[in-house]
CSV table of C-alpha atoms and ligand atoms in Angstrom, one decimal:
chain,number,residue,atom,x,y,z
A,21,MET,CA,-97.7,-101.5,-53.2
A,22,THR,CA,-97.0,-104.2,-55.7
A,23,THR,CA,-98.8,-104.7,-59.0
A,24,ILE,CA,-100.0,-108.2,-59.7
A,25,GLN,CA,-98.9,-109.2,-63.2
A,26,SER,CA,-100.1,-112.3,-64.8
A,27,SER,CA,-97.4,-114.9,-64.5
A,28,ARG,CA,-97.8,-116.6,-68.0
A,29,LYS,CA,-97.9,-114.8,-71.3
A,30,ALA,CA,-100.3,-115.8,-74.1
A,31,ASP,CA,-99.0,-116.9,-77.4
A,32,LEU,CA,-100.4,-115.6,-80.6
A,33,ILE,CA,-101.1,-116.9,-84.1
A,34,VAL,CA,-101.6,-114.3,-86.9
A,35,GLY,CA,-102.2,-114.4,-90.6
A,36,ILE,CA,-99.5,-112.6,-92.6
A,37,GLN,CA,-101.1,-112.4,-96.0
A,38,TRP,CA,-104.7,-111.8,-97.2
A,39,GLY,CA,-106.2,-114.6,-95.0
A,40,ASP,CA,-106.7,-118.3,-95.6
A,41,GLU,CA,-103.0,-119.0,-94.9
A,42,GLY,CA,-103.8,-122.2,-92.9
A,43,LYS,CA,-104.2,-120.6,-89.4
A,44,GLY,CA,-106.9,-123.1,-88.5
A,45,LYS,CA,-104.5,-126.1,-89.0
A,46,ILE,CA,-101.8,-124.6,-86.9
A,47,VAL,CA,-104.2,-123.4,-84.1
A,48,ASP,CA,-105.7,-126.9,-84.0
A,49,LEU,CA,-102.3,-128.5,-83.9
A,50,LEU,CA,-101.0,-126.2,-81.1
A,51,ALA,CA,-104.3,-126.3,-79.2
A,52,GLN,CA,-103.5,-129.8,-78.2
A,53,LYS,CA,-101.0,-128.3,-75.8
A,54,TYR,CA,-103.0,-125.2,-74.7
A,55,ASP,CA,-105.6,-124.8,-72.0
A,56,ALA,CA,-107.5,-122.1,-73.8
A,57,VAL,CA,-107.8,-120.6,-77.3
A,58,ALA,CA,-109.3,-117.1,-77.8
A,59,ARG,CA,-110.5,-115.3,-80.9
A,60,TYR,CA,-110.1,-111.5,-80.7
A,61,GLN,CA,-111.5,-110.0,-83.9
A,62,GLY,CA,-113.5,-110.6,-87.0
A,63,GLY,CA,-116.6,-112.7,-87.3
A,64,HIS,CA,-118.1,-115.4,-89.4
A,65,ASN,CA,-116.3,-113.9,-92.4
A,66,ALA,CA,-113.5,-116.2,-91.3
A,67,GLY,CA,-113.5,-119.8,-92.6
A,68,HIS,CA,-111.0,-122.4,-91.3
A,69,THR,CA,-111.0,-125.9,-92.7
A,70,ILE,CA,-109.4,-128.5,-90.3
A,71,TRP,CA,-108.8,-132.1,-91.1
A,72,VAL,CA,-108.4,-134.6,-88.3
A,73,ASP,CA,-108.1,-138.3,-89.0
A,74,GLY,CA,-109.8,-137.8,-92.4
A,75,VAL,CA,-112.8,-135.9,-91.0
A,76,LYS,CA,-113.3,-132.3,-92.2
A,77,TYR,CA,-114.5,-129.5,-89.9
A,78,ALA,CA,-115.4,-126.0,-91.1
A,79,LEU,CA,-115.1,-123.3,-88.4
A,80,HIS,CA,-116.1,-119.7,-88.6
A,81,LEU,CA,-116.7,-118.2,-85.2
A,82,ILE,CA,-115.8,-121.0,-82.8
A,83,PRO,CA,-112.1,-120.9,-82.0
A,84,SER,CA,-110.0,-123.6,-83.7
A,85,GLY,CA,-109.1,-125.1,-80.3
A,86,VAL,CA,-112.6,-126.7,-80.1
A,87,LEU,CA,-111.2,-130.0,-81.5
A,88,ASN,CA,-109.1,-130.4,-78.4
A,89,PRO,CA,-111.8,-131.6,-75.9
A,90,GLU,CA,-109.7,-130.2,-73.0
A,91,ALA,CA,-109.3,-126.7,-74.3
A,92,LEU,CA,-111.6,-123.8,-73.4
A,93,ASN,CA,-112.7,-121.6,-76.3
A,94,ILE,CA,-113.2,-117.9,-75.9
A,95,ILE,CA,-114.8,-115.5,-78.3
A,96,GLY,CA,-113.5,-112.1,-77.1
A,97,ASN,CA,-115.0,-108.6,-77.0
A,98,GLY,CA,-113.4,-107.6,-80.3
A,99,VAL,CA,-115.3,-110.3,-82.3
A,100,VAL,CA,-118.6,-109.4,-84.0
A,101,VAL,CA,-121.0,-112.3,-83.3
A,102,CYS,CA,-123.8,-113.3,-85.5
A,103,PRO,CA,-126.1,-115.2,-83.1
A,104,GLU,CA,-127.7,-117.2,-85.9
A,105,ALA,CA,-124.4,-118.2,-87.4
A,106,LEU,CA,-123.0,-119.2,-84.0
A,107,ILE,CA,-126.0,-121.3,-83.1
A,108,LYS,CA,-125.7,-123.1,-86.4
A,109,GLU,CA,-121.9,-123.7,-86.0
A,110,MET,CA,-122.4,-125.0,-82.4
A,111,LYS,CA,-124.6,-127.8,-83.8
A,112,GLN,CA,-121.4,-129.6,-85.0
A,113,PHE,CA,-120.3,-130.2,-81.5
A,114,ASP,CA,-121.9,-132.4,-78.8
A,115,LYS,CA,-121.1,-130.6,-75.6
A,116,LEU,CA,-120.0,-127.0,-75.5
A,117,GLU,CA,-121.2,-126.0,-72.0
A,118,GLY,CA,-118.2,-125.2,-69.9
A,119,ARG,CA,-116.0,-125.1,-73.0
A,120,LEU,CA,-117.3,-122.1,-75.0
A,121,PHE,CA,-117.4,-118.6,-73.6
A,122,VAL,CA,-118.7,-115.5,-75.5
A,123,SER,CA,-117.9,-112.0,-74.4
A,124,GLU,CA,-120.8,-110.0,-73.1
A,125,SER,CA,-119.2,-107.0,-74.8
A,126,ALA,CA,-118.9,-108.6,-78.2
A,127,HIS,CA,-121.1,-106.7,-80.7
A,128,MET,CA,-123.8,-108.5,-82.5
A,129,ILE,CA,-124.4,-108.9,-86.3
A,130,LEU,CA,-128.1,-108.9,-86.9
A,131,ASN,CA,-129.9,-109.5,-90.1
A,132,TYR,CA,-130.0,-105.8,-91.0
A,133,HIS,CA,-126.2,-105.6,-90.9
A,134,ILE,CA,-126.1,-108.4,-93.4
A,135,ALA,CA,-128.6,-106.6,-95.6
A,136,ILE,CA,-126.7,-103.4,-95.5
A,137,ASP,CA,-123.4,-105.1,-96.4
A,138,GLN,CA,-124.9,-106.7,-99.4
A,139,ALA,CA,-126.8,-103.6,-100.5
A,140,LYS,CA,-123.7,-101.5,-100.2
A,141,GLU,CA,-121.7,-104.0,-102.2
A,142,LYS,CA,-124.3,-103.8,-105.0
A,143,MET,CA,-124.2,-100.0,-104.9
A,144,ARG,CA,-120.4,-100.0,-105.3
A,145,GLY,CA,-120.7,-101.9,-108.6
A,146,GLU,CA,-117.3,-102.3,-110.1
A,147,LYS,CA,-115.7,-100.8,-107.1
A,148,ALA,CA,-117.1,-103.5,-104.8
A,149,ILE,CA,-114.8,-104.7,-102.1
A,150,GLY,CA,-115.9,-108.3,-102.6
A,151,THR,CA,-116.9,-108.7,-98.9
A,152,THR,CA,-118.1,-112.0,-97.7
A,153,GLY,CA,-121.6,-110.5,-97.3
A,154,ARG,CA,-121.7,-111.4,-93.6
A,155,GLY,CA,-122.5,-107.9,-92.2
A,156,ILE,CA,-119.0,-107.5,-90.8
A,157,GLY,CA,-118.4,-103.9,-91.9
A,158,PRO,CA,-121.9,-102.6,-90.9
A,159,SER,CA,-121.7,-104.2,-87.4
A,160,TYR,CA,-118.2,-102.7,-86.7
A,161,ALA,CA,-119.5,-99.3,-88.2
A,162,ASP,CA,-122.3,-99.4,-85.6
A,163,LYS,CA,-119.8,-100.2,-82.8
A,164,ILE,CA,-117.6,-97.3,-83.7
A,165,SER,CA,-120.5,-94.9,-84.2
A,166,ARG,CA,-121.8,-96.1,-80.7
A,167,SER,CA,-125.1,-97.4,-82.0
A,168,GLY,CA,-124.3,-101.1,-81.8
A,169,HIS,CA,-125.7,-103.8,-79.6
A,170,ARG,CA,-123.7,-106.2,-77.4
A,171,MET,CA,-124.2,-109.9,-76.6
A,172,GLY,CA,-124.8,-109.0,-72.9
A,173,GLU,CA,-127.9,-107.0,-73.9
A,174,LEU,CA,-129.7,-110.3,-74.6
A,175,LYS,CA,-130.2,-110.4,-70.8
A,176,ASP,CA,-133.0,-107.9,-71.2
A,177,ILE,CA,-135.0,-108.6,-74.3
A,178,ASP,CA,-137.5,-105.8,-73.8
A,179,LEU,CA,-134.8,-103.1,-73.5
A,180,LEU,CA,-132.9,-104.5,-76.4
A,181,THR,CA,-135.9,-104.7,-78.7
A,182,GLU,CA,-136.8,-101.1,-77.8
A,183,SER,CA,-133.3,-100.0,-78.5
A,184,ILE,CA,-133.1,-101.7,-81.9
A,185,ILE,CA,-136.5,-100.4,-82.9
A,186,GLU,CA,-135.2,-96.9,-82.0
A,187,HIS,CA,-132.2,-97.5,-84.2
A,188,PHE,CA,-134.5,-98.5,-87.0
A,189,GLU,CA,-136.6,-95.3,-86.6
A,190,GLN,CA,-133.5,-93.0,-86.4
A,191,ASN,CA,-132.1,-94.6,-89.6
A,192,ALA,CA,-135.4,-95.1,-91.4
A,193,ALA,CA,-134.4,-93.0,-94.4
A,194,VAL,CA,-131.1,-95.0,-94.9
A,195,PHE,CA,-132.9,-98.4,-94.7
A,196,LYS,CA,-135.6,-97.2,-97.1
A,197,ALA,CA,-132.9,-96.0,-99.6
A,198,MET,CA,-131.3,-99.4,-99.6
A,199,ASP,CA,-134.7,-101.2,-99.9
A,200,ILE,CA,-134.1,-103.1,-96.6
A,201,LEU,CA,-137.2,-104.7,-95.1
A,202,LEU,CA,-137.1,-104.5,-91.3
A,203,PRO,CA,-138.8,-106.9,-88.9
A,204,SER,CA,-141.8,-105.7,-86.8
A,205,LYS,CA,-141.3,-105.3,-83.1
A,206,GLU,CA,-142.9,-108.6,-82.4
A,207,GLU,CA,-140.8,-110.5,-85.0
A,208,LEU,CA,-137.7,-108.9,-83.6
A,209,ARG,CA,-138.6,-109.8,-80.0
A,210,THR,CA,-139.2,-113.5,-81.0
A,211,GLU,CA,-135.9,-113.6,-82.9
A,212,LEU,CA,-133.9,-112.1,-80.0
A,213,THR,CA,-135.6,-114.4,-77.4
A,214,GLY,CA,-134.5,-117.4,-79.4
A,215,TYR,CA,-130.9,-116.1,-79.4
A,216,ALA,CA,-131.0,-115.4,-75.7
A,217,GLU,CA,-132.3,-118.8,-74.8
A,218,ARG,CA,-129.6,-120.6,-76.8
A,219,LEU,CA,-126.6,-118.3,-76.2
A,220,LEU,CA,-126.9,-116.6,-72.7
A,221,PRO,CA,-125.5,-119.7,-70.9
A,222,PHE,CA,-122.2,-119.0,-72.8
A,223,VAL,CA,-122.1,-115.3,-72.3
A,224,CYS,CA,-119.7,-113.9,-69.7
A,225,ASN,CA,-116.9,-111.5,-68.9
A,226,THR,CA,-114.1,-113.0,-71.1
A,227,THR,CA,-111.5,-110.3,-70.1
A,228,LYS,CA,-111.6,-111.3,-66.5
A,229,MET,CA,-111.6,-114.9,-67.6
A,230,ALA,CA,-108.4,-114.4,-69.7
A,231,TRP,CA,-106.7,-112.6,-66.8
A,232,ASP,CA,-107.5,-115.4,-64.4
A,233,LEU,CA,-106.3,-118.1,-66.8
A,234,MET,CA,-103.0,-116.3,-67.2
A,235,LYS,CA,-102.7,-115.6,-63.5
A,236,ASN,CA,-103.3,-119.3,-62.7
A,237,ASP,CA,-100.4,-120.2,-65.1
A,238,LYS,CA,-102.8,-121.6,-67.8
A,239,LYS,CA,-101.6,-121.7,-71.4
A,240,VAL,CA,-103.6,-119.3,-73.6
A,241,LEU,CA,-103.4,-119.2,-77.4
A,242,LEU,CA,-104.7,-116.1,-79.2
A,243,GLU,CA,-106.1,-116.8,-82.6
A,244,GLY,CA,-106.2,-114.1,-85.2
A,245,ALA,CA,-108.7,-114.3,-88.1
A,246,GLN,CA,-108.2,-112.9,-91.6
A,247,GLY,CA,-104.7,-111.6,-92.3
A,248,THR,CA,-102.4,-108.6,-91.9
A,249,LEU,CA,-102.9,-107.3,-95.4
A,250,LEU,CA,-106.7,-107.2,-94.7
A,251,ASP,CA,-106.1,-105.1,-91.5
A,252,ILE,CA,-108.3,-101.9,-91.3
A,253,ASP,CA,-105.2,-99.7,-90.7
A,254,HIS,CA,-102.3,-101.6,-92.3
A,255,GLY,CA,-104.0,-103.5,-95.1
A,256,THR,CA,-104.6,-102.6,-98.7
A,257,TYR,CA,-107.3,-100.1,-97.8
A,258,PRO,CA,-110.2,-99.8,-98.8
A,259,TYR,CA,-110.0,-103.5,-99.9
A,260,VAL,CA,-109.8,-104.7,-96.3
A,261,THR,CA,-111.9,-106.1,-93.5
A,262,SER,CA,-113.2,-103.8,-90.7
A,263,SER,CA,-111.1,-105.0,-87.8
A,264,SER,CA,-107.5,-104.9,-86.4
A,265,THR,CA,-106.3,-108.3,-87.7
A,266,ILE,CA,-102.8,-107.8,-86.4
A,267,SER,CA,-101.2,-109.0,-83.2
A,268,ALA,CA,-101.9,-105.7,-81.5
A,269,GLY,CA,-105.7,-106.3,-82.1
A,270,ALA,CA,-105.5,-109.0,-79.4
A,271,CYS,CA,-105.0,-106.4,-76.7
A,272,THR,CA,-108.2,-104.4,-77.6
A,273,GLY,CA,-110.1,-107.5,-78.7
A,274,LEU,CA,-109.6,-109.4,-75.5
A,275,GLY,CA,-108.7,-106.8,-72.9
A,276,ILE,CA,-105.2,-108.0,-72.2
A,277,SER,CA,-102.1,-105.7,-72.3
A,278,PRO,CA,-99.2,-105.8,-74.8
A,279,LYS,CA,-97.1,-107.2,-71.9
A,280,ASP,CA,-99.3,-110.3,-71.8
A,281,ILE,CA,-98.3,-111.4,-75.2
A,282,GLY,CA,-95.6,-114.0,-75.5
A,283,ASN,CA,-94.5,-115.9,-78.7
A,284,ILE,CA,-96.0,-114.5,-81.9
A,285,THR,CA,-96.2,-116.8,-84.9
A,286,GLY,CA,-97.0,-115.5,-88.4
A,287,ILE,CA,-98.8,-117.9,-90.7
A,288,VAL,CA,-97.9,-117.6,-94.4
A,289,LYS,CA,-98.5,-119.8,-97.4
A,290,ALA,CA,-95.4,-120.7,-99.5
A,291,TYR,CA,-97.2,-118.6,-102.3
A,292,CYS,CA,-100.0,-116.0,-102.0
A,293,THR,CA,-103.7,-116.0,-102.4
A,294,ARG,CA,-106.4,-113.4,-102.1
A,295,VAL,CA,-110.3,-113.6,-102.2
A,296,GLY,CA,-112.2,-110.5,-103.0
A,297,ASN,CA,-111.0,-107.5,-104.8
A,298,GLY,CA,-108.0,-105.2,-104.3
A,299,PRO,CA,-104.3,-104.9,-105.2
A,300,PHE,CA,-102.3,-108.1,-105.3
A,301,PRO,CA,-98.8,-107.4,-106.8
A,302,THR,CA,-97.7,-111.0,-107.4
A,303,GLU,CA,-101.0,-112.2,-108.8
A,304,GLU,CA,-100.6,-114.8,-111.7
A,305,PHE,CA,-103.3,-114.6,-114.3
A,306,GLY,CA,-102.0,-117.5,-116.5
A,307,ALA,CA,-101.2,-121.1,-116.2
A,308,ALA,CA,-99.2,-120.8,-113.0
A,309,GLY,CA,-102.1,-119.1,-111.2
A,310,ASP,CA,-104.5,-121.8,-112.3
A,311,ARG,CA,-102.1,-124.5,-111.3
A,312,LEU,CA,-101.7,-123.1,-107.8
A,313,ARG,CA,-105.5,-122.8,-107.5
A,314,GLU,CA,-106.1,-126.4,-108.6
A,315,GLN,CA,-103.2,-128.0,-106.5
A,316,GLY,CA,-104.0,-125.8,-103.5
A,317,HIS,CA,-107.8,-126.3,-103.7
A,318,GLU,CA,-108.0,-122.5,-103.5
A,319,PHE,CA,-111.7,-122.1,-103.1
A,320,GLY,CA,-113.1,-120.2,-100.1
A,321,THR,CA,-114.3,-122.0,-97.0
A,322,THR,CA,-116.9,-119.4,-96.3
A,323,THR,CA,-118.2,-118.3,-99.7
A,324,GLY,CA,-116.8,-121.0,-102.1
A,325,ARG,CA,-115.3,-118.3,-104.3
A,326,PRO,CA,-112.2,-119.2,-106.3
A,327,ARG,CA,-109.2,-117.5,-104.7
A,328,ARG,CA,-106.8,-115.4,-106.7
A,329,CYS,CA,-103.3,-117.0,-106.7
A,330,GLY,CA,-99.7,-115.8,-107.2
A,331,TRP,CA,-96.1,-116.1,-106.0
A,332,PHE,CA,-94.8,-115.6,-102.5
A,333,ASP,CA,-94.3,-111.9,-101.8
A,334,ALA,CA,-91.4,-111.5,-99.5
A,335,VAL,CA,-91.7,-107.7,-99.3
A,336,ALA,CA,-95.2,-108.0,-97.9
A,337,CYS,CA,-94.2,-110.8,-95.6
A,338,LYS,CA,-91.3,-108.9,-94.1
A,339,HIS,CA,-93.5,-105.8,-93.7
A,340,ALA,CA,-96.2,-107.9,-92.0
A,341,SER,CA,-93.7,-109.7,-89.8
A,342,ARG,CA,-92.5,-106.4,-88.5
A,343,ILE,CA,-96.0,-105.0,-87.8
A,344,ASN,CA,-96.9,-108.1,-85.9
A,345,GLY,CA,-93.6,-108.6,-84.2
A,346,CYS,CA,-93.3,-112.1,-85.4
A,347,ASP,CA,-90.9,-114.4,-83.6
A,348,GLU,CA,-91.2,-117.0,-86.2
A,349,LEU,CA,-93.1,-117.9,-89.4
A,350,SER,CA,-95.1,-121.1,-90.2
A,351,ILE,CA,-94.8,-121.8,-93.9
A,352,MET,CA,-97.9,-123.5,-95.1
A,353,LYS,CA,-98.8,-125.5,-98.2
A,354,LEU,CA,-95.2,-126.0,-99.4
A,355,ASP,CA,-96.5,-129.1,-101.1
A,356,VAL,CA,-98.7,-127.0,-103.5
A,357,LEU,CA,-95.4,-125.8,-105.1
A,358,ASP,CA,-94.5,-129.5,-105.8
A,359,GLY,CA,-93.8,-130.3,-109.5
A,360,PHE,CA,-93.2,-126.8,-110.7
A,361,ASP,CA,-89.9,-126.6,-112.9
A,362,GLU,CA,-89.3,-123.2,-111.5
A,363,VAL,CA,-90.7,-121.3,-108.5
A,364,LYS,CA,-90.7,-117.5,-108.2
A,365,MET,CA,-90.5,-115.2,-105.2
A,366,CYS,CA,-90.9,-111.4,-105.1
A,367,ILE,CA,-88.0,-110.0,-103.4
A,368,ALA,CA,-88.5,-106.2,-104.0
A,369,TYR,CA,-90.9,-103.8,-105.5
A,370,GLU,CA,-90.2,-101.3,-108.2
A,371,TYR,CA,-91.8,-98.0,-107.1
A,372,GLU,CA,-91.5,-94.5,-108.4
A,373,GLY,CA,-88.4,-95.5,-110.4
A,374,ARG,CA,-86.5,-97.2,-107.6
A,375,GLN,CA,-86.5,-100.5,-105.8
A,376,ILE,CA,-88.0,-100.6,-102.3
A,377,ASP,CA,-88.4,-103.3,-99.6
A,378,TYR,CA,-91.5,-102.1,-97.8
A,379,MET,CA,-95.2,-101.7,-98.7
A,380,PRO,CA,-96.2,-98.2,-99.8
A,381,SER,CA,-99.8,-97.1,-99.0
A,382,ASP,CA,-100.5,-97.0,-102.8
A,383,ILE,CA,-99.5,-100.6,-103.3
A,384,GLU,CA,-101.4,-100.8,-106.6
A,385,ASN,CA,-98.5,-98.8,-108.1
A,386,VAL,CA,-95.7,-101.3,-107.4
A,387,ILE,CA,-94.2,-103.8,-109.9
A,388,PRO,CA,-92.7,-107.0,-108.3
A,389,VAL,CA,-89.1,-107.9,-108.8
A,390,TYR,CA,-88.7,-111.7,-108.9
A,391,LYS,CA,-86.0,-114.2,-108.1
A,392,ASN,CA,-86.3,-117.6,-109.7
A,393,PHE,CA,-85.6,-120.9,-107.9
A,394,PRO,CA,-85.3,-124.4,-109.3
A,395,GLY,CA,-88.4,-126.5,-108.4
A,396,TRP,CA,-88.6,-129.9,-106.7
A,397,ASP,CA,-90.6,-133.1,-107.1
A,398,LYS,CA,-92.3,-133.8,-103.9
A,399,THR,CA,-92.6,-132.4,-100.4
A,400,GLU,CA,-96.2,-133.6,-99.7
A,401,GLY,CA,-96.4,-135.4,-96.5
A,402,VAL,CA,-92.8,-134.8,-95.5
A,403,ARG,CA,-92.4,-134.6,-91.7
A,404,SER,CA,-88.7,-133.7,-91.2
A,405,TRP,CA,-86.3,-131.0,-92.5
A,406,ALA,CA,-83.8,-133.7,-93.5
A,407,GLU,CA,-86.3,-135.4,-95.9
A,408,LEU,CA,-87.1,-132.1,-97.8
A,409,PRO,CA,-85.5,-131.9,-101.3
A,410,GLU,CA,-82.4,-129.7,-101.4
A,411,THR,CA,-84.0,-127.2,-103.8
A,412,ALA,CA,-87.0,-126.7,-101.4
A,413,LYS,CA,-84.6,-126.2,-98.5
A,414,SER,CA,-82.8,-123.4,-100.6
A,415,TYR,CA,-86.1,-121.8,-101.3
A,416,LEU,CA,-87.0,-121.8,-97.6
A,417,LYS,CA,-83.6,-120.6,-96.4
A,418,PHE,CA,-83.8,-117.7,-98.8
A,419,LEU,CA,-87.3,-116.9,-97.6
A,420,GLU,CA,-86.1,-116.8,-94.0
A,421,LYS,CA,-83.2,-114.5,-94.9
A,422,VAL,CA,-85.2,-112.1,-97.0
A,423,THR,CA,-88.1,-111.8,-94.6
A,424,GLU,CA,-85.7,-111.4,-91.6
A,425,THR,CA,-87.9,-113.9,-89.7
A,426,LYS,CA,-87.0,-117.4,-88.7
A,427,ILE,CA,-89.1,-120.4,-89.8
A,428,GLY,CA,-90.5,-122.4,-86.9
A,429,MET,CA,-92.9,-124.7,-88.8
A,430,ILE,CA,-93.4,-126.1,-92.3
A,431,SER,CA,-96.7,-127.7,-93.4
A,432,THR,CA,-96.8,-130.2,-96.1
A,433,SER,CA,-100.5,-131.3,-96.2
A,434,PRO,CA,-103.8,-130.5,-94.6
A,435,ASP,CA,-103.3,-133.2,-92.0
A,436,ARG,CA,-102.4,-132.2,-88.5
A,437,ASN,CA,-99.4,-134.6,-88.4
A,438,ASP,CA,-97.8,-133.5,-91.8
A,439,THR,CA,-96.0,-130.7,-90.2
A,440,ILE,CA,-92.3,-130.1,-89.8
A,441,LEU,CA,-91.4,-128.6,-86.4
A,442,LEU,CA,-88.0,-126.9,-86.5
B,7,GDP,P1,-107.4,-120.2,-92.5
B,7,GDP,O1,-108.6,-119.4,-92.8
B,7,GDP,O2,-106.2,-119.4,-92.4
B,7,GDP,O3,-107.6,-121.1,-91.3
B,7,GDP,O4,-107.2,-121.1,-93.8
B,7,GDP,P2,-108.3,-121.9,-94.6
B,7,GDP,O5,-108.8,-123.1,-93.8
B,7,GDP,O6,-109.4,-121.0,-95.1
B,7,GDP,O7,-107.5,-122.4,-95.9
B,7,GDP,C1,-106.4,-123.2,-95.8
B,7,GDP,C2,-106.7,-124.5,-96.6
B,7,GDP,O8,-105.5,-125.2,-96.8
B,7,GDP,C3,-107.5,-125.5,-95.8
B,7,GDP,O9,-108.4,-126.2,-96.7
B,7,GDP,C4,-106.5,-126.4,-95.2
B,7,GDP,O10,-107.1,-127.7,-95.0
B,7,GDP,C5,-105.5,-126.4,-96.2
B,7,GDP,N1,-104.1,-126.7,-95.8
B,7,GDP,C6,-103.6,-126.2,-94.6
B,7,GDP,N2,-102.3,-126.6,-94.6
B,7,GDP,C7,-102.0,-127.2,-95.7
B,7,GDP,C8,-100.8,-127.7,-96.3
B,7,GDP,O11,-99.7,-127.7,-95.8
B,7,GDP,N3,-100.9,-128.3,-97.6
B,7,GDP,C9,-102.1,-128.4,-98.2
B,7,GDP,N4,-102.1,-129.0,-99.4
B,7,GDP,N5,-103.2,-127.8,-97.7
B,7,GDP,C10,-103.2,-127.3,-96.5
B,8,IMO,P1,-109.9,-116.3,-92.7
B,8,IMO,O1,-110.0,-116.1,-91.3
B,8,IMO,C1,-109.8,-114.5,-96.7
B,8,IMO,C2,-111.9,-110.7,-97.2
B,8,IMO,C3,-113.1,-110.7,-98.1
B,8,IMO,C4,-113.0,-109.3,-98.7
B,8,IMO,C5,-112.6,-108.5,-97.5
B,8,IMO,C6,-113.7,-107.8,-96.7
B,8,IMO,O2,-110.6,-117.5,-93.2
B,8,IMO,O3,-108.5,-116.1,-93.2
B,8,IMO,P2,-115.5,-108.7,-95.0
B,8,IMO,O4,-116.6,-109.7,-95.3
B,8,IMO,O5,-114.6,-109.0,-93.9
B,8,IMO,O6,-116.0,-107.3,-94.9
B,8,IMO,O7,-114.7,-108.7,-96.4
B,8,IMO,O8,-111.9,-109.4,-96.6
B,8,IMO,N1,-112.0,-111.7,-96.1
B,8,IMO,C7,-111.2,-112.8,-96.1
B,8,IMO,N2,-110.4,-113.3,-97.0
B,8,IMO,N3,-109.9,-115.1,-95.5
B,8,IMO,C8,-110.8,-114.6,-94.5
B,8,IMO,O9,-110.8,-115.0,-93.3
B,8,IMO,C9,-111.5,-113.4,-94.8
B,8,IMO,N4,-112.4,-112.6,-94.2
B,8,IMO,C10,-112.6,-111.6,-94.9
B,8,IMO,O10,-113.0,-111.6,-99.1
B,8,IMO,O11,-112.0,-109.2,-99.7
B,9,MG,MG1,-110.0,-119.1,-94.2
């Protein structure tokens, strides 16, 4: 007997740092050539800003392929879906029927998850993770503890209402301790009925759908949210998000096999940012950090928080590239380094009295070792390698060597077209 394998592999885009690398811009750019784009993890904690012809779009849950009218957009089983947030986001687009598909197995984020997230952050005080407050952790926690509720359950509102009320009763002490007000049965039923009416037309078996697309030789792009350093297993724990943000997460989060994955592109900024708390070895607290924030407009798409900024960390990038199996890197926001007299790159860590080139689990104890590069005037809007200043080319060539990953794309402005394809 022969096994039927899908004939085409799905390509994958993954964040290499602490999120906000510019994944949305690259997914949108590539989506023009793909038949489908699929999200596999995270929720509306993600925030992607995409500029097309001077118009700004903010996406959180809907895959960044939505701006290609021909592409199908899949929200896989590994995503946590806040029905209210999804309904709000859908209003930006005219016609989504037949273009948007939400997994019946994706877990829901309901109001009580959001309340728990915010209450726990408050209780953590100085040790707060700095979550986006969107209920991500509590929803994934319910999924893992087998007390979550899935999108497909919206098909039977009575059963779902009963099950959630049961959950409230079983956890009454916890909700009380956190001062969380719960809806009455009738309020809950009304809320869920509204979600069902609006969203059920989009709910389906997205795993089978992904298999069929690949089998029929369609091009599928897998879109990671957040970044590798926020991964639940491989990130800077506990200052991480609650999902598998790495390339391997696409297998569990969509129901495809590792053999289904084709080209893997890691998205990195030419410097580093982080929003929320936790270790960040190359963070710049002085003028350089402020300048990166201003020039890079480093304020969160989801929460508007100022992002912490610092120099490119080649150790973290090499580590993340290996975990994800990156075939290539897209270097984003090179233009933000324009005008600096000198640009720095972390090329090793000092750790327990020696130099290392990997990320230890207690990353808060490393000291970055820097290499300085002469700066350049302008890369903004440059669309070919030949036009880049020689000093910028030297910086990029060194980056490629030290991270042991070839550069496939370079981005020089938020615009879709200001991208160098190598
Ligand atoms: P994502 O979450 O990884 O999709 O990234 P975000 O959208 O949260 O953050 C990236 C920001 O940088 C967005 O505002 C983009 O419009 C912007 N951006 C993307 N590429 C470039 C670039 O090459 N240069 C500049 N200046 N901005 C860029
Ligand atoms: P995109 O997809 C940057 C961060 C939060 C916090 C930590 C945990 O736009 O790159 P959570 O709400 O997920 O429990 O918060 O993760 N975080 C992000 N940082 N970009 C994101 O998404 C993020 N999603 C979550 O700031 O530190
Ligand atoms: Mg973002």
